[in-house]
Coordinates of C-alpha atoms and ligand atoms in Angstrom, one line a residue:
M14 CA 0.6 -0.1 0.0
K15 CA 1.4 3.1 -1.2
L16 CA 2.6 6.0 2.0
L17 CA 2.2 9.6 0.7
T18 CA 4.7 12.1 2.4
A19 CA 3.2 15.4 3.5
A20 CA 5.2 17.1 0.0
R21 CA 3.5 14.1 -2.2
M22 CA 0.3 14.5 -0.3
R23 CA 0.1 18.6 -1.1
E24 CA 1.7 17.9 -4.9
L25 CA -1.3 15.4 -5.4
D26 CA -4.0 17.9 -3.9
R27 CA -2.2 20.7 -6.3
Q28 CA -2.3 18.6 -9.5
A29 CA -5.9 17.4 -8.8
I30 CA -7.0 21.6 -8.3
E31 CA -4.6 23.2 -11.1
D32 CA -4.0 20.7 -13.7
L33 CA -7.2 18.7 -13.7
G34 CA -9.7 21.3 -12.5
I35 CA -10.9 19.9 -9.8
P36 CA -12.4 22.6 -7.5
G37 CA -10.0 22.3 -3.9
V38 CA -13.4 23.4 -2.2
V39 CA -14.9 19.6 -3.5
L40 CA -12.0 17.9 -2.2
M41 CA -12.8 19.6 0.9
E42 CA -16.5 18.4 0.6
N43 CA -15.6 14.5 -0.5
A44 CA -13.6 15.0 2.6
G45 CA -15.3 16.7 4.9
R46 CA -18.3 14.4 3.6
G47 CA -16.8 11.4 3.7
A48 CA -15.5 11.4 7.4
A49 CA -19.1 12.8 8.6
E50 CA -20.7 9.3 7.2
R51 CA -17.9 7.1 8.4
L52 CA -18.0 8.6 11.8
A53 CA -21.3 8.1 12.1
R54 CA -22.0 5.4 11.5
C55 CA -18.7 3.6 13.4
Y56 CA -20.4 5.6 16.5
A57 CA -24.1 5.9 15.5
E58 CA -24.4 4.7 19.5
F59 CA -23.8 8.1 20.4
F60 CA -26.3 9.8 18.4
P61 CA -27.4 12.6 18.7
G62 CA -24.4 13.6 20.2
P63 CA -23.1 16.1 21.3
V64 CA -20.0 16.5 18.8
L65 CA -17.5 18.2 19.7
I66 CA -15.3 19.3 16.8
L67 CA -11.8 21.8 17.3
A68 CA -10.8 23.4 14.2
G69 CA -7.3 25.1 12.9
K70 CA -6.8 27.2 11.5
G71 CA -6.5 26.3 7.8
N72 CA -8.0 23.0 5.3
N73 CA -7.9 21.1 8.3
G74 CA -10.3 22.5 10.3
G75 CA -12.0 23.7 6.9
D76 CA -13.0 19.8 6.5
G77 CA -13.8 19.8 10.5
Y78 CA -16.3 22.8 9.4
V79 CA -17.6 20.4 6.5
I80 CA -17.9 17.4 8.8
A81 CA -20.4 19.8 11.9
R82 CA -22.2 21.0 8.4
H83 CA -23.0 16.8 7.8
L84 CA -23.5 16.0 10.6
L85 CA -25.6 18.7 12.1
N86 CA -27.8 17.8 8.7
W87 CA -28.2 14.7 10.0
G88 CA -29.5 15.6 13.1
W89 CA -26.5 15.4 15.6
Q90 CA -26.5 18.2 17.7
V91 CA -22.6 19.8 17.1
Q92 CA -20.2 22.7 18.9
T93 CA -17.0 23.6 17.3
L94 CA -14.6 26.0 18.9
V95 CA -11.9 27.4 16.1
L96 CA -8.5 27.6 17.6
A97 CA -8.5 31.6 15.3
E98 CA -9.4 34.4 14.8
P99 CA -12.4 34.6 12.5
S100 CA -9.9 36.6 9.9
A101 CA -7.6 33.9 9.5
I102 CA -9.9 31.7 8.1
V103 CA -9.7 32.2 4.4
G104 CA -10.1 30.3 1.1
D105 CA -11.9 27.0 1.0
A106 CA -12.1 26.7 4.5
S107 CA -13.2 30.2 5.1
V108 CA -16.5 28.9 2.5
N109 CA -17.9 26.4 4.6
L110 CA -17.1 28.2 8.0
D111 CA -19.1 30.6 6.4
I112 CA -21.8 28.1 5.3
L113 CA -21.8 26.3 7.8
T114 CA -22.5 29.9 10.1
R115 CA -25.0 30.7 7.8
M116 CA -27.0 27.1 8.9
G117 CA -26.8 28.1 12.5
G118 CA -24.3 25.9 13.4
Q119 CA -22.1 26.9 17.2
V120 CA -19.3 28.1 15.8
A121 CA -17.0 30.0 19.1
F122 CA -13.8 31.7 18.3
V123 CA -10.9 30.6 20.9
P124 CA -8.3 32.2 19.7
D125 CA -6.7 31.8 23.0
E126 CA -5.7 30.0 26.0
H127 CA -8.1 32.2 28.4
R128 CA -11.1 31.7 26.1
L129 CA -10.3 28.5 24.7
L130 CA -10.5 27.6 28.4
T131 CA -13.4 29.4 29.1
A132 CA -15.2 27.4 26.2
L133 CA -14.3 24.7 27.4
D134 CA -15.8 25.0 30.0
E135 CA -18.8 26.1 29.7
L136 CA -19.2 22.8 27.5
G137 CA -21.6 20.5 28.2
A138 CA -21.6 16.5 27.9
T139 CA -19.5 16.0 25.1
R140 CA -20.1 12.5 23.6
L141 CA -17.6 12.1 20.6
V142 CA -14.1 14.5 20.0
V143 CA -13.3 15.6 16.1
D144 CA -9.5 16.9 15.7
A145 CA -9.5 19.1 13.2
L146 CA -6.3 21.4 14.7
F147 CA -4.0 20.0 12.0
G148 CA -3.5 17.8 9.1
T149 CA -0.1 17.5 6.6
G150 CA 0.2 21.3 6.8
L151 CA 2.0 20.9 11.2
C152 CA 5.2 22.8 9.6
A153 CA 6.4 23.2 13.8
P154 CA 6.1 22.2 17.1
V155 CA 3.2 22.5 19.1
R156 CA 2.4 25.8 21.8
G157 CA 0.2 27.9 23.3
H158 CA -3.2 26.5 23.2
Y159 CA -3.2 24.4 20.4
G160 CA -0.8 22.3 23.0
R161 CA -3.8 22.7 25.9
A162 CA -6.9 21.8 23.0
I163 CA -4.6 18.7 22.7
D164 CA -4.0 18.2 26.4
W165 CA -7.5 18.8 27.0
I166 CA -8.4 15.7 23.5
N167 CA -6.4 13.7 25.4
A168 CA -7.6 13.7 28.2
C169 CA -11.5 14.3 27.9
G170 CA -11.7 10.4 28.0
R171 CA -14.5 10.3 24.8
P172 CA -13.7 8.6 21.6
V173 CA -11.6 11.1 19.9
V174 CA -11.9 11.3 15.4
A175 CA -8.5 12.6 13.9
V176 CA -9.8 14.4 10.7
D177 CA -6.5 13.5 8.3
I178 CA -4.3 13.0 11.0
P179 CA -3.8 13.6 14.2
S180 CA -2.6 17.2 15.3
G181 CA 0.8 16.7 15.7
V182 CA 2.1 13.7 14.1
D183 CA 4.7 14.8 11.4
A184 CA 2.9 13.3 8.4
T185 CA 6.6 12.4 6.4
H186 CA 8.1 11.2 9.7
G187 CA 5.9 9.8 12.1
S188 CA 7.8 12.6 14.7
L189 CA 5.7 14.8 17.8
L190 CA 5.9 17.8 17.2
G191 CA 5.7 19.2 20.9
K192 CA 2.3 17.1 21.3
A193 CA 0.3 15.0 19.8
V194 CA -3.9 13.9 19.8
R195 CA -3.7 10.1 20.6
A196 CA -6.4 9.0 18.1
D197 CA -9.2 6.3 18.1
L198 CA -9.8 6.0 14.4
T199 CA -8.1 8.4 12.4
L200 CA -9.7 9.3 9.0
T201 CA -7.2 9.8 6.6
F202 CA -8.0 10.6 2.8
A203 CA -6.4 9.6 -0.4
A204 CA -3.9 7.5 0.8
P205 CA -1.8 6.5 4.2
K206 CA 0.7 9.0 5.4
L207 CA 4.3 7.4 5.8
G208 CA 3.9 9.0 9.2
Q209 CA 1.6 7.1 10.4
A210 CA 3.4 3.8 9.5
L211 CA 6.8 5.3 11.5
Y212 CA 6.9 4.7 15.4
P213 CA 5.8 7.1 17.3
G214 CA 3.0 8.7 14.9
W215 CA 1.7 4.7 14.2
A216 CA 1.0 4.9 17.7
Q217 CA -1.3 8.1 17.5
V218 CA -3.5 7.0 15.2
G219 CA -6.5 4.5 16.6
T220 CA -8.1 2.2 13.7
L221 CA -6.5 4.2 10.2
E222 CA -9.0 4.2 7.4
V223 CA -8.6 5.5 3.9
L224 CA -11.2 7.9 2.6
D225 CA -11.3 8.7 -1.2
I226 CA -11.6 12.5 -1.8
G227 CA -12.1 12.1 -5.6
I228 CA -8.9 12.1 -6.5
P229 CA -8.4 10.2 -9.4
A230 CA -6.7 7.0 -9.5
T231 CA -4.7 8.0 -12.0
L232 CA -2.8 10.6 -10.8
L233 CA -2.4 8.5 -7.5
A234 CA -1.0 5.2 -9.5
A235 CA 1.4 7.6 -11.3
C236 CA 2.4 9.3 -7.7
E237 CA 6.4 7.9 -7.0
E238 CA 5.9 5.0 -4.8
D239 CA 9.1 5.9 -2.7
F240 CA 7.7 4.1 0.1
R241 CA 5.0 1.4 1.0
L242 CA 3.5 -0.3 3.7
V243 CA 4.0 -4.3 3.3
T244 CA 0.0 -5.8 2.6
A245 CA -0.5 -9.6 2.6
A246 CA -1.9 -9.3 -0.5
E247 CA 1.5 -7.7 -1.7
V248 CA 3.7 -10.5 -0.7
G249 CA 1.9 -13.5 -0.3
P250 CA 2.6 -14.2 -3.9
L251 CA 6.3 -14.0 -2.9
L252 CA 5.7 -16.6 -1.2
P253 CA 8.4 -19.7 -3.0
A254 CA 6.3 -22.7 -4.3
R255 CA 6.6 -25.5 -2.9
P256 CA 6.2 -28.2 -5.9
A257 CA 5.2 -31.9 -4.8
T258 CA 7.5 -33.2 -6.4
G259 CA 10.5 -30.9 -4.3
H260 CA 13.1 -32.6 -2.9
K261 CA 15.5 -31.3 -0.8
G262 CA 17.6 -30.0 -3.8
T263 CA 14.7 -28.1 -5.1
F264 CA 14.9 -26.3 -2.6
G265 CA 18.2 -25.0 -2.0
H266 CA 20.8 -25.2 0.5
L267 CA 22.2 -22.4 2.7
L268 CA 25.5 -21.9 3.9
V269 CA 25.5 -19.9 7.3
V270 CA 28.8 -19.1 8.3
A271 CA 28.5 -17.8 12.2
G272 CA 29.3 -18.6 15.8
S273 CA 32.6 -18.5 17.6
R274 CA 33.6 -20.0 20.9
G275 CA 30.9 -18.5 23.9
K276 CA 28.5 -17.2 21.4
T277 CA 27.1 -19.9 19.1
G278 CA 23.2 -19.7 20.5
A279 CA 23.3 -17.1 17.1
A280 CA 24.9 -19.1 14.9
A281 CA 21.8 -22.0 15.5
L282 CA 19.8 -19.9 15.0
A283 CA 20.4 -18.6 11.9
A284 CA 21.1 -21.9 11.1
E285 CA 18.0 -23.3 11.7
G286 CA 16.2 -19.9 10.8
G287 CA 17.3 -21.0 6.9
L288 CA 15.4 -24.4 7.6
R289 CA 12.2 -22.8 9.1
M290 CA 11.7 -20.8 6.1
G291 CA 11.5 -23.8 4.0
A292 CA 15.1 -24.4 2.8
G293 CA 16.0 -28.0 1.7
L294 CA 19.3 -27.8 3.5
V295 CA 21.1 -26.2 5.8
T296 CA 25.2 -25.8 6.1
L297 CA 26.8 -24.0 9.0
G298 CA 30.8 -23.0 8.6
C299 CA 31.7 -22.4 12.5
P300 CA 35.6 -23.0 14.1
L301 CA 36.9 -26.1 14.7
S302 CA 36.4 -26.3 18.5
V303 CA 32.4 -25.3 18.8
Q304 CA 31.5 -27.5 15.8
P305 CA 30.8 -30.9 18.2
A306 CA 29.2 -28.8 20.3
M307 CA 27.6 -26.7 17.6
A308 CA 26.6 -30.8 15.6
I309 CA 25.1 -31.8 19.4
K310 CA 22.6 -28.9 19.9
L311 CA 21.6 -28.5 15.1
T312 CA 20.2 -32.2 14.4
E313 CA 19.0 -31.2 11.0
V314 CA 21.8 -28.9 10.4
M315 CA 25.0 -30.1 8.9
T316 CA 28.0 -28.6 10.4
A317 CA 31.6 -28.1 8.7
S318 CA 34.9 -27.0 10.8
L319 CA 37.0 -24.7 9.8
A320 CA 40.1 -22.9 10.9
E321 CA 40.5 -21.0 12.9
V322 CA 42.3 -18.9 16.3
D323 CA 41.0 -18.3 19.2
G324 CA 37.9 -19.5 19.1
A325 CA 36.8 -17.5 16.3
L326 CA 36.9 -17.8 12.5
A327 CA 41.0 -17.8 10.9
L328 CA 42.0 -15.8 7.5
A329 CA 43.4 -19.5 7.0
A330 CA 39.9 -21.0 7.0
G331 CA 39.3 -19.2 3.1
E332 CA 39.6 -22.1 1.2
A333 CA 37.9 -23.9 2.4
L334 CA 34.9 -21.5 2.3
R335 CA 35.7 -21.3 -1.3
D336 CA 35.1 -25.1 -1.4
L337 CA 32.2 -24.7 1.2
W338 CA 30.3 -22.4 -1.4
R339 CA 30.5 -23.8 -4.4
D340 CA 27.3 -26.4 -4.0
K341 CA 25.5 -23.3 -1.9
E342 CA 22.8 -21.0 -3.5
A343 CA 22.6 -18.5 -0.4
L344 CA 25.5 -17.8 1.7
A345 CA 24.1 -15.7 5.5
V346 CA 27.4 -14.6 7.3
G347 CA 27.9 -12.7 10.9
P348 CA 25.9 -14.4 13.7
G349 CA 28.0 -14.7 16.6
L350 CA 31.4 -14.6 14.5
G351 CA 33.0 -12.0 16.4
T352 CA 34.9 -9.0 16.3
S353 CA 38.9 -10.5 15.7
E354 CA 40.9 -9.5 12.9
E355 CA 41.1 -12.2 11.5
T356 CA 37.6 -13.0 11.6
T357 CA 36.8 -9.7 10.4
E358 CA 40.1 -9.6 6.8
L359 CA 38.2 -13.5 6.2
V360 CA 34.6 -11.7 6.0
R361 CA 35.8 -9.2 4.2
K362 CA 37.3 -11.2 2.1
L363 CA 34.3 -13.5 1.8
V364 CA 32.0 -10.3 0.9
R365 CA 34.1 -9.7 -2.1
E366 CA 35.0 -13.4 -3.4
C367 CA 31.5 -15.1 -2.7
P368 CA 29.2 -15.0 -5.5
L369 CA 26.3 -15.7 -3.8
P370 CA 23.0 -13.8 -2.5
M371 CA 23.8 -13.1 0.9
V372 CA 22.6 -11.6 4.1
I373 CA 25.2 -10.0 6.2
D374 CA 24.3 -9.2 10.3
A375 CA 25.8 -8.5 13.4
D376 CA 29.7 -9.1 13.5
G377 CA 29.8 -9.7 9.5
L378 CA 28.6 -6.3 9.8
N379 CA 31.2 -4.9 12.1
A380 CA 33.7 -6.4 9.3
L381 CA 32.8 -3.6 7.3
G382 CA 33.8 -1.3 9.4
P383 CA 32.8 2.0 8.6
Y384 CA 31.7 2.9 5.4
P385 CA 32.0 0.2 4.0
S386 CA 33.1 1.8 0.1
F387 CA 34.4 -1.3 -1.2
L388 CA 31.2 -2.7 -1.5
R389 CA 30.6 -0.2 -4.2
D390 CA 33.4 -2.0 -6.7
I391 CA 32.1 -6.1 -6.1
P392 CA 30.6 -6.4 -9.0
D393 CA 26.6 -7.6 -9.4
L394 CA 27.4 -8.3 -5.3
Q395 CA 23.8 -9.0 -4.1
A396 CA 23.4 -8.6 -0.7
V397 CA 21.0 -8.1 2.5
L398 CA 22.7 -6.2 5.1
T399 CA 20.4 -6.9 8.5
P400 CA 22.2 -3.6 10.9
H401 CA 19.5 -2.8 14.4
P402 CA 20.3 1.0 15.4
G403 CA 23.6 0.4 16.8
E404 CA 25.7 -1.5 14.0
M405 CA 23.4 1.0 12.0
S406 CA 25.7 3.8 13.9
R407 CA 29.0 1.7 13.1
L408 CA 28.4 1.5 9.3
T409 CA 27.4 5.4 9.3
G410 CA 29.6 7.1 12.0
T411 CA 25.8 8.6 12.4
S412 CA 25.0 8.8 16.4
V413 CA 21.9 5.9 17.2
A414 CA 20.0 8.8 17.9
D415 CA 20.3 10.6 14.6
I416 CA 19.7 7.4 13.4
E417 CA 16.6 6.7 15.2
A418 CA 15.1 10.4 14.5
D419 CA 14.5 9.7 10.6
R420 CA 14.9 5.8 10.4
V421 CA 13.5 5.3 7.0
G422 CA 15.9 8.8 6.0
A423 CA 19.0 6.7 7.5
A424 CA 18.3 3.6 5.7
R425 CA 17.2 5.3 2.8
R426 CA 20.8 6.7 2.1
F427 CA 22.8 4.4 3.0
A428 CA 20.7 2.3 0.4
L429 CA 20.9 4.2 -2.0
D430 CA 25.2 5.0 -1.4
Y431 CA 26.0 1.3 -1.1
R432 CA 23.6 -0.6 -4.4
V433 CA 22.4 -2.8 -1.0
T434 CA 19.4 -3.6 0.7
L435 CA 19.9 -2.6 3.2
V436 CA 17.5 -3.4 6.7
L437 CA 17.4 -1.2 9.6
K438 CA 15.9 -3.3 12.5
G439 CA 14.0 -2.1 15.4
A440 CA 10.0 -0.4 15.4
R441 CA 9.7 -0.4 12.8
T442 CA 11.9 -2.3 10.6
I443 CA 13.2 -0.5 7.0
V444 CA 13.9 -2.1 4.0
A445 CA 15.5 0.1 1.9
L446 CA 16.4 -1.0 -1.5
P447 CA 19.1 0.6 -3.5
D448 CA 17.1 2.4 -5.9
G449 CA 16.3 4.3 -3.3
R450 CA 12.6 2.6 -2.8
V451 CA 11.5 1.9 1.0
R452 CA 9.5 -0.9 2.2
I453 CA 7.6 -0.8 5.4
T454 CA 5.7 -3.7 8.0
A455 CA 3.7 -3.4 9.9
G456 CA 3.8 -5.7 12.0
G457 CA 6.0 -7.3 15.3
N458 CA 5.8 -6.1 18.8
P459 CA 7.8 -5.4 21.8
G460 CA 8.3 -9.5 22.3
M461 CA 10.6 -9.7 19.5
A462 CA 12.8 -7.1 21.5
S463 CA 14.9 -9.7 22.5
G464 CA 18.9 -11.1 21.6
G465 CA 18.3 -14.1 19.3
M466 CA 15.7 -12.7 17.2
G467 CA 18.3 -11.0 14.7
D468 CA 19.6 -14.8 14.3
A469 CA 16.4 -15.8 13.5
L470 CA 15.4 -13.0 10.9
T471 CA 19.8 -13.7 9.4
G472 CA 18.3 -17.5 8.7
I473 CA 14.8 -17.0 7.5
I474 CA 16.1 -13.9 4.8
G475 CA 19.1 -16.8 4.0
G476 CA 16.5 -19.1 3.6
L477 CA 14.6 -17.2 1.1
L478 CA 17.6 -16.6 -0.8
A479 CA 18.1 -20.2 -0.9
Q480 CA 15.4 -20.9 -2.6
G481 CA 16.1 -18.8 -5.7
L482 CA 14.1 -15.1 -4.7
T483 CA 15.1 -12.1 -5.5
V484 CA 17.6 -10.3 -2.9
E485 CA 14.3 -7.7 -2.1
S486 CA 11.9 -10.2 -2.3
A487 CA 13.7 -12.0 0.5
A488 CA 14.3 -9.0 2.8
V489 CA 11.0 -7.1 2.0
L490 CA 8.9 -11.2 2.9
G491 CA 11.4 -12.0 5.1
V492 CA 10.2 -9.1 7.7
Y493 CA 7.0 -9.2 6.9
L494 CA 7.1 -13.0 8.1
H495 CA 9.4 -12.8 11.1
A496 CA 6.7 -10.3 12.1
L497 CA 4.3 -11.9 11.3
A498 CA 5.1 -15.5 13.3
G499 CA 6.3 -12.3 16.3
D500 CA 3.3 -11.4 16.4
R501 CA 1.2 -15.0 16.4
L502 CA 3.7 -16.0 19.4
A503 CA 2.8 -12.4 21.3
V504 CA -1.1 -12.9 20.9
R505 CA -1.0 -16.9 22.4
Q506 CA 2.1 -15.7 25.0
G507 CA 2.0 -12.2 25.5
N508 CA 5.1 -9.3 24.6
S509 CA 7.6 -10.3 26.9
G510 CA 9.7 -12.9 26.6
L511 CA 9.2 -14.7 24.1
F512 CA 12.0 -16.5 22.1
A513 CA 13.7 -17.0 19.3
S514 CA 13.7 -20.3 19.1
D515 CA 9.2 -20.4 19.9
L516 CA 9.2 -17.7 17.2
L517 CA 10.9 -19.9 14.5
R518 CA 8.6 -22.8 15.5
E519 CA 6.0 -20.7 14.7
L520 CA 7.1 -20.2 11.1
P521 CA 5.9 -22.2 9.4
A522 CA 2.3 -21.8 10.3
A523 CA 2.9 -17.9 9.6
R524 CA 3.9 -19.1 6.0
A525 CA 1.6 -21.5 5.7
A526 CA -1.6 -18.3 6.5
L527 CA 0.2 -16.4 4.0
A528 CA -0.2 -18.8 1.8
A529 CA -3.7 -19.5 2.1
G530 CA -4.3 -16.0 2.5
E531 CA -5.6 -15.8 6.1
I532 CA -4.0 -12.3 7.1
E533 CA -5.8 -9.6 7.8
D534 CA -3.6 -6.5 8.0
R535 CA -3.5 -3.7 10.2
L536 CA -2.6 -0.8 8.7
C537 CA -1.1 0.7 11.9
Ligands
LIG275 N1 -6.7 21.1 -1.4 C1 -6.4 20.1 -0.3 O1 -5.7 20.8 -0.1 C2 -7.2 19.9 0.7 C3 -6.8 19.5 2.3 N2 -7.1 18.7 3.1 C4 -7.4 19.0 4.3 O2 -6.5 20.2 4.5 C5 -5.2 19.9 5.3 C6 -4.1 20.5 4.5 O3 -4.1 21.8 5.3 P1 -3.0 23.0 5.3 O4 -4.2 24.3 5.3 O5 -2.0 22.5 4.5 O6 -2.6 22.9 7.1 P2 -2.9 22.6 7.7 O7 -4.7 22.7 8.1 O8 -3.0 20.8 8.7 O9 -2.8 23.4 9.3 C7 -1.7 23.9 9.5 C8 -2.0 25.2 9.5 O10 -1.7 25.3 10.6 C9 -0.8 26.8 10.5 N3 0.5 25.4 11.3 C10 1.6 25.2 11.0 N4 2.2 24.4 12.3 C11 1.3 25.7 13.4 C12 1.7 25.3 14.5 N5 2.8 24.7 15.0 N6 1.0 26.6 16.0 C13 0.2 27.0 15.0 N7 -0.1 26.9 13.6 C14 0.2 26.1 12.7 C15 -0.5 26.5 9.2 O11 0.4 27.7 8.6 C16 -1.5 26.1 8.4 O12 -2.5 27.2 8.2 C17 -4.8 18.1 5.0 O13 -4.3 17.7 6.4 C18 -6.2 18.3 4.4 O14 -7.0 17.7 6.3 C19 -8.3 18.1 2.9 O15 -9.6 17.2 3.0 C20 -8.2 17.6 0.8 C21 -7.5 19.2 -0.2
LIG276 K1 -6.1 16.6 12.2

């Protein structure tokens, strides 16, 4: 599902109005009428209200006046508070404010804190609150009486419906500008906004519904699909086929290079993740001294012992790795490898020379070092990098705080710069593609913020690569299934104390549910 930035939404509005000649006031009428109909249906049990509409001075407020008019016309009791001077209301918003006033709508202007609080104190019982303060035009942290209005909305104890976007949420970055409304229902126009799919914005949205306001589908289809929310309908078809005649060889052989003394669990999870994701075979290449333990721990996974120095892979393991990758379809490298000098050099050599599609994670990423410009010089490199914010910070020399402040931007810049697919793990996981496109998965839960979950994801992506998926499909589908399995687990066990091995046990059922078309997407 396409996600629009504020700028992209404004451009769409402009094209509809200026290029196609659809008057802005018609778009506003469609928006307000659609929102009023949806709201009246969702909250029918509150009829006839009263409903309180808080309107800002822009076109988001304009939608609020249209909503008020239609509710009034259907017999609802509506009170509208305008948080600006009458003279500040212009354009399409002014047209609709004027109609509402002429219709006898109850409108009060509360352009400062005193008049706002007085009006709120004098309110009778309100059944439902509509937030029409700010939409995509919010451009600075909310302060003053607007901030007080948001405090009141969040404390009123009544259902809150946000028009287009909860006021205070940045429509593009999902950041909270000062204060932000926590909505029960957000009625957004034309398409979901990028900021509604990103944390913390998505936590303010409540249930998200998209309303058609008459912007031609051709315009929407033509606008760059830089950002998309991954849906079951989109990733289901990416699942690799499971022909009845299939045999182990049909489903690919994944080579996992992982583990070191004291760090065997990560290697085991990555290796098992490949098999749980449906790879036909998985071989784990690990240091000589940990291979016996891994062989005992792992039943279905084959193990190969490699040269080591002090319990971590040595440069001398390079030759054996060359032999190992010959009859494999994909490589997963990094979990639990350690960061010794020889291991680091070996990983860089492996990434340069191995022709297989690969997923690089954990210490494999640390081995690439900051600003891994050598990646650009590797012909036909097909690589997925899966850093968490700390590893991303080491790769880019950017602080974790700066990365977290603009996760999409950080991931997208890296993918474009180094021409790789980048999976920036966290809430929410961002998949950035080498051409700048971004895919966001709505799933996942705090129970997945635990040791081993990242190693499992590495195995899942590696398992999909081994089954012949492209790097882009393996990353997008792998992240989606990883989150889906984690969410299914959390439904049964709560979102704390979940084990990565439990998530892997849930994976085949999650995959089967996706394949059977049983997954309902949540937008936020
Ligand atoms: N044709 C259209 O554009 C349609 C728009 N729709 C609705 O309109 C809003 C976008 O409207 P816009 O006037 O651009 O901005 P907002 O109403 O979101 O409000 C911003 C308003 O307030 C000022 N402002 C910005 N930040 C602050 C701040 N921190 N404190 C105080 N004031 C601030 C800014 O100058 C603007 O004047 C869109 O979301 C839709 O809801 C229609 O729905 C469809 C047609
Ligand atoms: K709003």
